[in-house]
PDB file of C-alpha atoms in Angstrom:
ATOM      1  CA  GLY E   4      20.428   1.000  10.489  1.00 88.00           C
ATOM      2  CA  VAL E   5      18.292   3.287   8.295  1.00 96.00           C
ATOM      3  CA  SER E   6      14.624   4.071   8.967  1.00 98.00           C
ATOM      4  CA  ILE E   7      12.674   4.954   5.805  1.00 98.00           C
ATOM      5  CA  ILE E   8       9.646   7.131   6.549  1.00 98.00           C
ATOM      6  CA  PHE E   9       7.067   8.371   4.021  1.00 98.00           C
ATOM      7  CA  ALA E  10       3.888  10.404   4.154  1.00 98.00           C
ATOM      8  CA  SER E  11       0.831   8.255   3.461  1.00 98.00           C
ATOM      9  CA  GLY E  12      -0.591  10.910   1.131  1.00 97.00           C
ATOM     10  CA  ASP E  13      -3.389  13.458   1.363  1.00 98.00           C
ATOM     11  CA  SER E  14      -5.965  11.694  -0.824  1.00 97.00           C
ATOM     12  CA  GLY E  15      -7.746   9.738   1.895  1.00 98.00           C
ATOM     13  CA  SER E  16      -8.905   6.337   0.708  1.00 98.00           C
ATOM     14  CA  GLY E  17      -7.647   7.070  -2.812  1.00 97.00           C
ATOM     15  CA  TYR E  18     -11.189   6.941  -4.202  1.00 97.00           C
ATOM     16  CA  SER E  19     -11.390   6.924  -7.983  1.00 96.00           C
ATOM     17  CA  SER E  20     -14.459   6.572 -10.186  1.00 94.00           C
ATOM     18  CA  PHE E  21     -15.465   7.395 -13.759  1.00 88.00           C
ATOM     19  CA  PHE E  22     -18.665   9.388 -13.339  1.00 82.00           C
ATOM     20  CA  GLY E  23     -19.665   7.264 -10.350  1.00 80.00           C
ATOM     21  CA  ALA E  24     -19.108   3.931 -12.109  1.00 90.00           C
ATOM     22  CA  ASN E  25     -16.679   1.160 -11.146  1.00 92.00           C
ATOM     23  CA  PRO E  26     -15.325   2.844  -7.990  1.00 96.00           C
ATOM     24  CA  LYS E  27     -11.862   1.793  -6.838  1.00 97.00           C
ATOM     25  CA  LEU E  28      -9.626   2.671  -3.891  1.00 98.00           C
ATOM     26  CA  TYR E  29      -5.870   3.023  -4.291  1.00 96.00           C
ATOM     27  CA  ALA E  30      -3.342   3.051  -1.447  1.00 95.00           C
ATOM     28  CA  SER E  31      -0.360   5.367  -1.865  1.00 94.00           C
ATOM     29  CA  TRP E  32       3.030   4.140  -3.101  1.00 95.00           C
ATOM     30  CA  PRO E  33       5.838   4.012  -1.946  1.00 96.00           C
ATOM     31  CA  ALA E  34       4.195   4.424   1.473  1.00 97.00           C
ATOM     32  CA  SER E  35       2.930   0.841   1.208  1.00 97.00           C
ATOM     33  CA  SER E  36       6.376  -0.689   0.731  1.00 97.00           C
ATOM     34  CA  VAL E  37       7.216  -3.133   3.541  1.00 97.00           C
ATOM     35  CA  TRP E  38      10.516  -1.260   4.002  1.00 97.00           C
ATOM     36  CA  VAL E  39       8.719   2.023   4.642  1.00 98.00           C
ATOM     37  CA  THR E  40       6.986   3.323   7.766  1.00 98.00           C
ATOM     38  CA  ALA E  41       3.975   5.290   6.514  1.00 98.00           C
ATOM     39  CA  VAL E  42       2.683   8.305   8.451  1.00 98.00           C
ATOM     40  CA  GLY E  43      -0.905   9.571   8.316  1.00 98.00           C
ATOM     41  CA  ALA E  44      -2.229  12.838   9.716  1.00 98.00           C
ATOM     42  CA  THR E  45      -4.422  13.925  12.625  1.00 98.00           C
ATOM     43  CA  ARG E  46      -5.812  17.161  14.008  1.00 97.00           C
ATOM     44  CA  PHE E  47      -7.026  18.249  17.438  1.00 95.00           C
ATOM     45  CA  ILE E  48     -10.718  17.610  18.097  1.00 96.00           C
ATOM     46  CA  ASN E  49     -12.518  20.982  18.079  1.00 93.00           C
ATOM     47  CA  GLN E  50      -9.148  22.396  16.941  1.00 90.00           C
ATOM     48  CA  GLN E  51      -8.249  22.643  20.633  1.00 91.00           C
ATOM     49  CA  PRO E  52      -5.047  21.131  22.066  1.00 90.00           C
ATOM     50  CA  GLY E  53      -6.000  18.881  24.946  1.00 88.00           C
ATOM     51  CA  ASP E  54      -9.322  17.783  23.440  1.00 92.00           C
ATOM     52  CA  GLY E  55      -7.863  14.629  21.927  1.00 94.00           C
ATOM     53  CA  GLU E  56      -7.079  13.858  18.307  1.00 97.00           C
ATOM     54  CA  GLN E  57      -8.974  12.685  15.254  1.00 98.00           C
ATOM     55  CA  ALA E  58      -8.118  11.921  11.648  1.00 98.00           C
ATOM     56  CA  THR E  59      -7.598  15.091   9.685  1.00 97.00           C
ATOM     57  CA  ASP E  60     -10.556  16.292   7.618  1.00 96.00           C
ATOM     58  CA  GLN E  61      -9.033  19.349   5.951  1.00 95.00           C
ATOM     59  CA  PHE E  62      -7.729  16.693   3.538  1.00 97.00           C
ATOM     60  CA  GLY E  63      -7.863  12.908   3.657  1.00 98.00           C
ATOM     61  CA  SER E  64      -5.263  11.048   5.725  1.00 98.00           C
ATOM     62  CA  GLY E  65      -4.020   8.607   3.101  1.00 98.00           C
ATOM     63  CA  GLY E  66      -4.824   5.034   4.030  1.00 98.00           C
ATOM     64  CA  GLY E  67      -5.955   1.689   2.757  1.00 98.00           C
ATOM     65  CA  PHE E  68      -4.597  -1.591   1.463  1.00 98.00           C
ATOM     66  CA  SER E  69      -1.993  -2.071  -1.236  1.00 98.00           C
ATOM     67  CA  ARG E  70      -2.722  -3.639  -4.604  1.00 95.00           C
ATOM     68  CA  ILE E  71       1.042  -4.032  -5.086  1.00 95.00           C
ATOM     69  CA  VAL E  72       2.271  -5.535  -1.806  1.00 96.00           C
ATOM     70  CA  THR E  73       0.275  -8.733  -1.318  1.00 95.00           C
ATOM     71  CA  PRO E  74      -0.200 -10.580   0.866  1.00 96.00           C
ATOM     72  CA  ALA E  75       0.196  -8.302   3.868  1.00 97.00           C
ATOM     73  CA  PRO E  76       3.445  -8.953   5.778  1.00 97.00           C
ATOM     74  CA  ALA E  77       3.256 -11.383   8.705  1.00 97.00           C
ATOM     75  CA  TRP E  78       4.078  -8.661  11.247  1.00 97.00           C
ATOM     76  CA  GLN E  79       0.903  -6.811  10.243  1.00 98.00           C
ATOM     77  CA  SER E  80      -1.582  -9.642   9.841  1.00 97.00           C
ATOM     78  CA  SER E  81      -2.879  -9.636  13.423  1.00 98.00           C
ATOM     79  CA  ALA E  82      -3.474  -5.864  13.414  1.00 98.00           C
ATOM     80  CA  ILE E  83      -5.381  -6.093  10.126  1.00 98.00           C
ATOM     81  CA  SER E  84      -7.522  -8.981  11.382  1.00 98.00           C
ATOM     82  CA  THR E  85      -8.435  -7.000  14.494  1.00 98.00           C
ATOM     83  CA  PHE E  86      -9.356  -3.996  12.368  1.00 98.00           C
ATOM     84  CA  TYR E  87     -11.692  -6.055  10.176  1.00 97.00           C
ATOM     85  CA  SER E  88     -13.416  -7.405  13.287  1.00 97.00           C
ATOM     86  CA  GLU E  89     -14.265  -3.816  14.265  1.00 97.00           C
ATOM     87  CA  GLU E  90     -14.936  -2.070  10.941  1.00 97.00           C
ATOM     88  CA  THR E  91     -18.631  -2.186  10.006  1.00 95.00           C
ATOM     89  CA  LYS E  92     -18.552  -0.038   6.856  1.00 95.00           C
ATOM     90  CA  ALA E  93     -15.688  -1.484   4.816  1.00 95.00           C
ATOM     91  CA  PRO E  94     -16.094  -1.383   1.031  1.00 96.00           C
ATOM     92  CA  THR E  95     -16.565  -4.625  -0.884  1.00 96.00           C
ATOM     93  CA  ASN E  96     -13.366  -6.646  -1.253  1.00 96.00           C
ATOM     94  CA  THR E  97     -13.136  -6.106  -5.008  1.00 95.00           C
ATOM     95  CA  THR E  98     -13.086  -2.319  -4.569  1.00 97.00           C
ATOM     96  CA  TYR E  99      -9.660  -2.129  -2.924  1.00 97.00           C
ATOM     97  CA  GLY E 100      -6.478  -4.102  -2.306  1.00 97.00           C
ATOM     98  CA  PHE E 101      -8.067  -6.657   0.013  1.00 97.00           C
ATOM     99  CA  GLY E 102      -5.388  -8.838   1.596  1.00 97.00           C
ATOM    100  CA  GLY E 103      -2.606  -6.347   0.862  1.00 98.00           C
ATOM    101  CA  ARG E 104      -0.312  -4.333   3.095  1.00 98.00           C
ATOM    102  CA  GLY E 105      -2.211  -1.735   5.110  1.00 98.00           C
ATOM    103  CA  THR E 106      -1.150   1.885   5.553  1.00 98.00           C
ATOM    104  CA  PRO E 107      -0.452   4.106   7.377  1.00 98.00           C
ATOM    105  CA  ASP E 108       1.472   2.555  10.267  1.00 98.00           C
ATOM    106  CA  VAL E 109       1.407   5.614  12.550  1.00 98.00           C
ATOM    107  CA  ALA E 110       0.285   9.244  12.470  1.00 98.00           C
ATOM    108  CA  ALA E 111       1.208  12.718  13.672  1.00 98.00           C
ATOM    109  CA  LEU E 112      -0.470  16.108  13.755  1.00 96.00           C
ATOM    110  CA  GLY E 113      -0.733  17.373  10.199  1.00 96.00           C
ATOM    111  CA  GLU E 114      -3.375  20.099  10.239  1.00 94.00           C
ATOM    112  CA  GLY E 115      -2.865  23.632  11.540  1.00 88.00           C
ATOM    113  CA  PHE E 116       0.865  22.897  11.348  1.00 88.00           C
ATOM    114  CA  GLN E 117       2.864  26.018  12.156  1.00 89.00           C
ATOM    115  CA  VAL E 118       5.692  27.094   9.858  1.00 91.00           C
ATOM    116  CA  ILE E 119       7.549  30.392   9.492  1.00 94.00           C
ATOM    117  CA  MET E 120       6.945  32.159   6.166  1.00 94.00           C
ATOM    118  CA  ASN E 121       8.721  35.470   5.533  1.00 96.00           C
ATOM    119  CA  GLY E 122       9.319  35.826   9.261  1.00 96.00           C
ATOM    120  CA  SER E 123       5.715  35.174  10.359  1.00 97.00           C
ATOM    121  CA  PRO E 124       3.896  32.021  11.536  1.00 94.00           C
ATOM    122  CA  GLU E 125       1.498  30.450   9.064  1.00 94.00           C
ATOM    123  CA  SER E 126      -0.724  27.367   9.253  1.00 91.00           C
ATOM    124  CA  VAL E 127      -0.239  24.633   6.653  1.00 93.00           C
ATOM    125  CA  GLY E 128      -1.370  21.028   6.456  1.00 94.00           C
ATOM    126  CA  GLY E 129      -0.511  17.656   4.979  1.00 97.00           C
ATOM    127  CA  THR E 130       0.852  14.233   5.748  1.00 98.00           C
ATOM    128  CA  SER E 131       4.032  15.860   4.428  1.00 96.00           C
ATOM    129  CA  ALA E 132       4.013  17.799   7.718  1.00 96.00           C
ATOM    130  CA  ALA E 133       3.154  14.749   9.830  1.00 98.00           C
ATOM    131  CA  ALA E 134       5.903  12.550   8.351  1.00 98.00           C
ATOM    132  CA  PRO E 135       8.883  14.808   9.238  1.00 97.00           C
ATOM    133  CA  THR E 136       7.388  15.313  12.709  1.00 97.00           C
ATOM    134  CA  PHE E 137       7.418  11.565  13.289  1.00 98.00           C
ATOM    135  CA  SER E 138      10.877  11.347  11.697  1.00 98.00           C
ATOM    136  CA  ALA E 139      12.188  13.916  14.183  1.00 98.00           C
ATOM    137  CA  LEU E 140      10.946  11.809  17.108  1.00 98.00           C
ATOM    138  CA  VAL E 141      12.670   8.742  15.655  1.00 98.00           C
ATOM    139  CA  SER E 142      15.863  10.811  15.355  1.00 98.00           C
ATOM    140  CA  LEU E 143      15.633  11.763  19.032  1.00 98.00           C
ATOM    141  CA  ALA E 144      15.236   8.104  19.956  1.00 98.00           C
ATOM    142  CA  ASN E 145      18.215   7.182  17.768  1.00 98.00           C
ATOM    143  CA  ASP E 146      20.321   9.926  19.398  1.00 98.00           C
ATOM    144  CA  ALA E 147      19.562   8.434  22.805  1.00 98.00           C
ATOM    145  CA  ARG E 148      20.388   4.926  21.597  1.00 98.00           C
ATOM    146  CA  ILE E 149      23.690   6.008  20.063  1.00 97.00           C
ATOM    147  CA  GLN E 150      24.694   7.839  23.242  1.00 98.00           C
ATOM    148  CA  ALA E 151      24.014   4.598  25.127  1.00 98.00           C
ATOM    149  CA  GLY E 152      26.231   2.651  22.730  1.00 97.00           C
ATOM    150  CA  LYS E 153      23.317   1.077  20.843  1.00 97.00           C
ATOM    151  CA  LYS E 154      22.696   0.889  17.096  1.00 97.00           C
ATOM    152  CA  PRO E 155      20.037   3.015  15.345  1.00 97.00           C
ATOM    153  CA  LEU E 156      16.560   1.527  15.198  1.00 97.00           C
ATOM    154  CA  GLY E 157      16.649   0.771  11.474  1.00 97.00           C
ATOM    155  CA  ASN E 158      13.469  -0.626   9.938  1.00 97.00           C
ATOM    156  CA  LEU E 159      10.737   0.336  12.396  1.00 98.00           C
ATOM    157  CA  ASN E 160       7.770  -1.726  11.354  1.00 98.00           C
ATOM    158  CA  GLN E 161       8.189  -4.990  13.254  1.00 97.00           C
ATOM    159  CA  TRP E 162       8.940  -3.032  16.436  1.00 98.00           C
ATOM    160  CA  ILE E 163       5.935  -0.741  15.924  1.00 98.00           C
ATOM    161  CA  TYR E 164       3.528  -3.636  15.376  1.00 98.00           C
ATOM    162  CA  LYS E 165       4.920  -5.491  18.379  1.00 98.00           C
ATOM    163  CA  GLU E 166       4.460  -2.499  20.717  1.00 98.00           C
ATOM    164  CA  GLY E 167       1.274  -1.091  19.164  1.00 96.00           C
ATOM    165  CA  ASN E 168      -0.788   1.176  21.366  1.00 96.00           C
ATOM    166  CA  SER E 169       1.500   0.741  24.349  1.00 98.00           C
ATOM    167  CA  ILE E 170       3.621   3.540  22.810  1.00 98.00           C
ATOM    168  CA  PHE E 171       1.040   5.381  20.679  1.00 98.00           C
ATOM    169  CA  LEU E 172      -2.060   7.446  21.411  1.00 97.00           C
ATOM    170  CA  ASP E 173      -4.934   5.579  19.792  1.00 98.00           C
ATOM    171  CA  VAL E 174      -7.017   7.727  17.436  1.00 98.00           C
ATOM    172  CA  THR E 175     -10.589   6.435  17.128  1.00 98.00           C
ATOM    173  CA  VAL E 176     -12.418   9.417  15.595  1.00 98.00           C
ATOM    174  CA  GLY E 177     -12.675  10.098  11.873  1.00 98.00           C
ATOM    175  CA  SER E 178     -12.295   8.299   8.551  1.00 98.00           C
ATOM    176  CA  ASP E 179     -10.410   8.528   5.258  1.00 98.00           C
ATOM    177  CA  ARG E 180     -13.574   9.070   3.179  1.00 98.00           C
ATOM    178  CA  ILE E 181     -12.163  12.472   2.292  1.00 97.00           C
ATOM    179  CA  SER E 182     -10.471  13.690  -0.874  1.00 96.00           C
ATOM    180  CA  ARG E 183      -7.317  15.763  -1.222  1.00 95.00           C
ATOM    181  CA  GLN E 184      -9.557  18.842  -1.459  1.00 94.00           C
ATOM    182  CA  GLY E 185     -11.387  18.014   1.777  1.00 94.00           C
ATOM    183  CA  SER E 186     -14.660  16.899   0.189  1.00 96.00           C
ATOM    184  CA  SER E 187     -16.445  13.686   1.172  1.00 97.00           C
ATOM    185  CA  VAL E 188     -16.135  10.537  -0.934  1.00 97.00           C
ATOM    186  CA  PRO E 189     -18.459   7.527  -0.637  1.00 96.00           C
ATOM    187  CA  LEU E 190     -15.949   4.767   0.079  1.00 97.00           C
ATOM    188  CA  GLY E 191     -13.145   4.354   2.591  1.00 98.00           C
ATOM    189  CA  PHE E 192     -12.319   3.209   6.098  1.00 98.00           C
ATOM    190  CA  ASP E 193     -12.892   4.322   9.685  1.00 98.00           C
ATOM    191  CA  CYS E 194     -10.655   4.975  12.641  1.00 98.00           C
ATOM    192  CA  GLU E 195     -11.096   2.082  15.055  1.00 98.00           C
ATOM    193  CA  LYS E 196      -9.588   0.952  18.350  1.00 98.00           C
ATOM    194  CA  GLY E 197      -6.024  -0.196  17.733  1.00 98.00           C
ATOM    195  CA  TRP E 198      -4.480  -0.075  14.264  1.00 98.00           C
ATOM    196  CA  ASP E 199      -6.572   1.213  11.375  1.00 98.00           C
ATOM    197  CA  PRO E 200      -5.864   2.231   7.748  1.00 98.00           C
ATOM    198  CA  VAL E 201      -6.489   5.915   8.504  1.00 98.00           C
ATOM    199  CA  THR E 202      -4.116   6.838  11.360  1.00 98.00           C
ATOM    200  CA  GLY E 203      -2.298   3.540  11.953  1.00 98.00           C
ATOM    201  CA  PHE E 204      -1.631   3.010  15.654  1.00 98.00           C
ATOM    202  CA  GLY E 205      -2.000   6.758  16.244  1.00 98.00           C
ATOM    203  CA  THR E 206       0.418   9.417  17.450  1.00 98.00           C
ATOM    204  CA  VAL E 207       3.573   8.982  19.513  1.00 98.00           C
ATOM    205  CA  LEU E 208       3.514   8.951  23.313  1.00 98.00           C
ATOM    206  CA  PHE E 209       7.123  10.023  23.423  1.00 98.00           C
ATOM    207  CA  LYS E 210       8.182   8.947  26.942  1.00 98.00           C
ATOM    208  CA  LYS E 211       6.849   5.439  26.307  1.00 98.00           C
ATOM    209  CA  PHE E 212       8.153   5.479  22.731  1.00 98.00           C
ATOM    210  CA  LEU E 213      11.646   6.396  23.937  1.00 98.00           C
ATOM    211  CA  ALA E 214      11.641   3.856  26.769  1.00 98.00           C
ATOM    212  CA  SER E 215      10.669   1.110  24.353  1.00 98.00           C
ATOM    213  CA  ALA E 216      13.289   2.239  21.828  1.00 98.00           C
ATOM    214  CA  MET E 217      15.963   2.080  24.500  1.00 97.00           C
ATOM    215  CA  SER E 218      14.991  -1.431  25.552  1.00 95.00           C
ATOM    216  CA  ASN E 219      14.558  -2.730  22.003  1.00 84.00           C
TER     217      ASN E 219
END
């Protein structure tokens, strides 16, 4: 009955290289555990609510494929296959955890996030802001389920990958070729239609999310 939710990290594709040689990409752990729902980050296009969403570029929305969890779980294999059919700029297979679990699973707004500091609003950013936002929405869904005599949702991943973009706003703009500091890196992945290893299935469409949770 417990949902485990982690930020996917702020290091984008996890690009690492020794003076430009032997580049490698590393997906964040424990976000890539099969028991965890990993949350990436988005921002508003043009920084204007209502203009749609894209992957954050103030820092990199952590995403990629695990070198630890291989092969990818069965509930994710179709989403990954669809992504590869759309991605035209993927790194070579030996550069990253090809065949491994992909992260993130979903995303939430994580840039220009408003918090109260010393009594005044202040903007912060991070997947560590996006993850508790998504967690709060899951809590609201669990509250509704419990009031209806149902059990909490528990592990979310099989449900999320079954419902996909029927309950999430698809994010198709941006990439994770961005470092923690917001600078560009040469290797990574793109946002594509459907699931991708930058923003997952995208951000919650709460009415549809709740309706699905109640019927699950």
